[in-house]
Amino acid sequence: MLSDVTTPQDLDDRFREALAALAAPGRRADPAQPVADGATLTGAELLDLFDAQVTSRQLDLAGRWLRSFGEGYYTIGSAGHEGNAGVAAALRPTDPALLHYRSGAFYCVRAAQVARNAEPDTDRKSDADPAGGGDGRTANAFATPPPSTVGATGDPGRAEGTTPVDGDPGSAEGTVPTEDDVEPAEEVEAPADDVDPAGGAEPAEGAAVPGTAGGGSVGARAVDPGYADAARDVLRGMVASREEPIAGGRHKVFGRADLAVVPTTSTVASHLPRAVGMGLAVERLRRLETRQEPTWPGETPAATWAPDAIVVCSFGDASINHASATAAFNTAGWYDHTGLRIPVLFVCEDNGLGLSLRSPQGWVATALRSKPGVRYFAADGTDLVETYEVAVEAAAWVRRHRRPAVLHLTTVRLMGHAGADAESAYRSAGEIRADLDRDPLVATARRLVEAGLASGAELLDRYDEIGWRIRRLAEGVLDEPKLASPAEVVAPLAPRRPLRVARAVAEAGDRAAGPGAGARVEAFGGKPPELVGPLTLAQSINAALTDGLLDHPQMAVFGEDVAAKGGVYGVTKGLRDRFGVARVFDTLLDETSILGLGLGAGLAGMLPVPEIQYLAYLHNAEDQLRGEAATMRFFSQGALRNPMVVRVAGLAYQEGFGGHFHNENSVAVLRDVPGLVVAVPARPDDAAAMLRTCLASAAVDGSVCVFLEPIGLYHTRDLYTDGDGEWLAGYAEPGAWAGAHVPVGRARVYGVGSAEDVTIITFGNGVRMSLRAASALADEGVGTRVVDLRWLAPLPVADLIREATATGRVLVVDETRRSGGVGEGVLAALVDAGYVGAARRVAAVDSFVPLGPASRQVLVSEEAITQGARTLLAR
């Protein structure tokens, strides 16, 4: 008797039992004809998609098998969600996709679509070698937009079960209709050297080509080689193989650049804001005439998509409750309401469970239907034909109107959440049986038999044949190498090519001084900043942003209040007037969405410069930097990147205004993100040079940079005495940019007096306070060297060790908190380098910053710096 828990063996047994009970069809149907009245999916196409579903199921079984003897490291599978094969088939293979972790069948279909559209690879290895090559991948599928072989062929009437949103725009003002929603499907002949996925013989002469309208029995149909490619990819991810094509053994993800599948490790919707950003960027880029950033030898160019591409983003029902999902839907609807277009198809695969937590009956449909500005479609995700037909309609609607929609698929979850999940702890036997009765593989098999396209026995043979091949592939990847050193693991994380960055800055200066000189003078109203005179920190940043927008046609500056108002502190004043609303624009007040827009824009080939209005507000959305931005290169081995320079107004010492939201002095959350560049300019001349460096690093290396601007220094003019103007600085003319270049991770040193007695290491507001304290110490005969770190990540370790050793006495002035502050990293660097001199630290109290004069009780002061230096000297 079969158990009530869906173990792999149980699920396999039930599938066999169900197929054995299917009667043989009375007569055979023509596979070239639609599989049912009113359907556009042909019998041949349904047979092909069944293979994708079976491949996905067998991968799940193989994952459990690998885990059973300690060779598999990932068992979250797609069983019960195989209907997403129909979603993939309804899309074009060049539509960028961000997939959740139950997308095995979708991934198989996408791999086959791309393989069919690729040129035959005459050097392809036979899959008789399970661990061999045979990937058959295109060099860059992003750039080729042929329609899917199994794909949408028109805009059918609304499928049963879909619900229109009030105010169907149809021909509403601002929509971008095309003559046809999608191009008609083409029939593509298979390459002559296609082989079976696990080493079978070539298809017999006259056998039907998978995915075309050919005839022939089920047994005579060759299994699409693209499914073998996909299966090998997934299996390599399960065993953490270094040969896995996207993450290289760093994680099991669905992703491949040539498939336009963007890797995402999210379990709860953190990729949805990026999807909205990609949609906005795709639409903006198709309307703007832009040029690509310079491509250096060996650099992977940014991904590009067809002008009418749509973005697809899948997730589970539990994810709709997450703040990131709420932000994404709200942002998509908000922009739609304002008339901007976001061509995103959200796909919610609703199995009713988030691990053990049930989604309340009817909640998901109610929540999704109520999203303003987002069209709602629904289908039974266990019915492959219905899923495909509704997905065709939904994709066509998004593609025609360039507006967001959600496709709500009701699915089931088989074999639990993952290998260690004991479903019986939270589900009754009846609930488990009810899901088993809706097994999508059984549903597709039943549909094929009822349509006269196959018998149950033939389909079971197909299931076993694919299973045998998957097992051989699994055995083949077992001995593939794993990542074996720290250097291998971190190699793609954050490449630093300082010479190329320096060259990019120099060439930007050459362009500004040469062919771009006229446009530059016009942009600055006839008077470039180098002719204006000394500038404040805020003015210098404004000028550098202007120069950046002039030199980078794909650069965009956006955030709360940055356009019309010019920023809360006037830092972006005039930029919208100079460059227009397409490149400088206000966003809604949501930091998650702002960063999500930046993530999507960077992936789409833009150079986004989003602003977070205050450092405290960044904490609302930090995972967009940690889990999404910083991981893109890591989990794609550099094949994909999301360059971005995030401007953040922060730190303390605002006069006459504040409280803990506007005087936030915590940066620990930023310094903890691997690969993130964190810049903190203190002086106006450094600010311009460092911003140019960040823009160049983003363009050249795909870096994610946080440019943290000290609010307390924005408009500071004086250093020692009122009216001395010594905190102002001139703006370098373009010809001097190369000489003034500030590389990532290089400090600046100021000598006061003899500079031989004590070294003060600091940053931000601490630089000005330390220089004032050093002046007071000089009057006492103490020589001080003040080291401005400038970069908090990576720290300028070589510079600080050199300057510390020069005096043997180090005072770390850290305006962040004592616990988790920057000073801890500085002292650790000194210890690691073997520094044996004296060291002290002056840091802020472990407290939020209070309002008004009370803030002075917890923040670092000049007096504390002076006293700290004297204590060091007294030792």
Tab-separated table of N, CA, C and O in Angstrom, residues 291-297 299-302 497 500 503-504 507-508 511 551-554 607 641 695-696 698-701:
chain	number	residue	atom	x	y	z
A	291	ARG	N	24.276	55.139	-26.843
A	291	ARG	CA	25.444	54.384	-27.296
A	291	ARG	C	25.944	53.543	-26.131
A	291	ARG	O	25.777	53.890	-24.977
A	292	GLN	N	26.534	52.423	-26.454
A	292	GLN	CA	27.052	51.544	-25.423
A	292	GLN	C	28.262	52.174	-24.757
A	292	GLN	O	28.999	52.949	-25.373
A	293	GLU	N	28.462	51.828	-23.489
A	293	GLU	CA	29.682	52.250	-22.822
A	293	GLU	C	30.882	51.607	-23.524
A	293	GLU	O	30.748	50.553	-24.144
A	294	PRO	N	32.062	52.217	-23.451
A	294	PRO	CA	33.235	51.599	-24.077
A	294	PRO	C	33.451	50.190	-23.537
A	294	PRO	O	33.289	49.930	-22.350
A	295	THR	N	33.761	49.280	-24.427
A	295	THR	CA	34.013	47.902	-24.038
A	295	THR	C	35.506	47.624	-24.122
A	295	THR	O	36.103	47.744	-25.181
A	296	TRP	N	36.097	47.268	-22.989
A	296	TRP	CA	37.524	46.984	-22.957
A	296	TRP	C	37.743	45.526	-23.331
A	296	TRP	O	36.868	44.689	-23.180
A	297	PRO	N	38.931	45.185	-23.816
A	297	PRO	CA	39.206	43.784	-24.162
A	297	PRO	C	38.943	42.872	-22.980
A	297	PRO	O	39.370	43.138	-21.866
A	299	GLU	N	36.133	42.366	-21.529
A	299	GLU	CA	34.985	42.774	-20.727
A	299	GLU	C	33.704	42.203	-21.300
A	299	GLU	O	33.502	42.184	-22.516
A	300	THR	N	32.820	41.691	-20.452
A	300	THR	CA	31.530	41.195	-20.892
A	300	THR	C	30.575	42.365	-21.036
A	300	THR	O	30.325	43.084	-20.069
A	301	PRO	N	30.027	42.601	-22.225
A	301	PRO	CA	29.125	43.737	-22.378
A	301	PRO	C	27.830	43.507	-21.625
A	301	PRO	O	27.463	42.382	-21.302
A	302	ALA	N	27.135	44.594	-21.349
A	302	ALA	CA	25.855	44.490	-20.659
A	302	ALA	C	24.851	43.769	-21.541
A	302	ALA	O	24.921	43.793	-22.765
A	497	ARG	N	40.045	46.467	-11.826
A	497	ARG	CA	41.009	46.710	-12.894
A	497	ARG	C	41.371	48.191	-12.863
A	497	ARG	O	40.872	48.989	-13.655
A	500	ARG	N	42.489	50.163	-16.038
A	500	ARG	CA	41.419	50.436	-16.994
A	500	ARG	C	40.485	51.522	-16.472
A	500	ARG	O	39.981	52.339	-17.245
A	503	ARG	N	42.265	54.727	-16.971
A	503	ARG	CA	42.230	55.074	-18.396
A	503	ARG	C	40.863	55.621	-18.788
A	503	ARG	O	40.755	56.583	-19.561
A	504	ALA	N	39.801	55.028	-18.240
A	504	ALA	CA	38.452	55.509	-18.543
A	504	ALA	C	38.260	56.943	-18.059
A	504	ALA	O	37.641	57.768	-18.735
A	507	GLU	N	40.205	59.233	-20.435
A	507	GLU	CA	39.538	59.382	-21.730
A	507	GLU	C	38.275	60.229	-21.604
A	507	GLU	O	37.920	60.956	-22.542
A	508	ALA	N	37.596	60.135	-20.463
A	508	ALA	CA	36.443	61.013	-20.239
A	508	ALA	C	36.892	62.471	-20.234
A	508	ALA	O	36.221	63.353	-20.789
A	511	ARG	N	37.545	63.573	-23.800
A	511	ARG	CA	36.302	63.862	-24.533
A	511	ARG	C	35.706	65.191	-24.089
A	511	ARG	O	35.204	65.972	-24.899
A	551	ASP	N	29.032	62.575	-20.249
A	551	ASP	CA	29.938	61.572	-20.804
A	551	ASP	C	29.299	60.196	-20.938
A	551	ASP	O	29.738	59.398	-21.768
A	552	HIS	N	28.294	59.898	-20.135
A	552	HIS	CA	27.645	58.578	-20.157
A	552	HIS	C	26.204	58.750	-20.638
A	552	HIS	O	25.314	59.050	-19.835
A	553	PRO	N	25.925	58.563	-21.916
A	553	PRO	CA	24.552	58.766	-22.410
A	553	PRO	C	23.530	57.861	-21.745
A	553	PRO	O	22.344	58.172	-21.748
A	554	GLN	N	23.972	56.733	-21.184
A	554	GLN	CA	23.029	55.813	-20.559
A	554	GLN	C	22.901	56.027	-19.047
A	554	GLN	O	22.211	55.282	-18.365
A	607	LEU	N	23.496	53.024	-16.855
A	607	LEU	CA	24.392	53.333	-15.736
A	607	LEU	C	23.571	54.113	-14.710
A	607	LEU	O	23.526	55.343	-14.735
A	641	ARG	N	25.931	41.553	-14.978
A	641	ARG	CA	26.345	42.533	-13.986
A	641	ARG	C	25.290	43.618	-13.875
A	641	ARG	O	24.501	43.826	-14.793
A	695	LEU	N	31.904	56.089	-11.145
A	695	LEU	CA	31.212	55.948	-12.423
A	695	LEU	C	32.039	55.105	-13.394
A	695	LEU	O	31.503	54.236	-14.094
A	696	ALA	N	33.337	55.350	-13.434
A	696	ALA	CA	34.200	54.581	-14.322
A	696	ALA	C	34.284	53.124	-13.887
A	696	ALA	O	34.266	52.209	-14.715
A	698	ALA	N	32.019	51.441	-12.266
A	698	ALA	CA	30.747	50.803	-12.597
A	698	ALA	C	30.690	50.465	-14.082
A	698	ALA	O	30.265	49.367	-14.464
A	699	ALA	N	31.129	51.396	-14.941
A	699	ALA	CA	31.074	51.176	-16.379
A	699	ALA	C	32.069	50.121	-16.832
A	699	ALA	O	31.761	49.279	-17.679
A	700	VAL	N	33.255	50.119	-16.257
A	700	VAL	CA	34.313	49.217	-16.706
A	700	VAL	C	34.207	47.852	-16.039
A	700	VAL	O	34.292	46.813	-16.698
A	701	ASP	N	34.051	47.838	-14.723
A	701	ASP	CA	34.078	46.593	-13.967
A	701	ASP	C	32.699	46.095	-13.534
A	701	ASP	O	32.590	45.026	-12.945
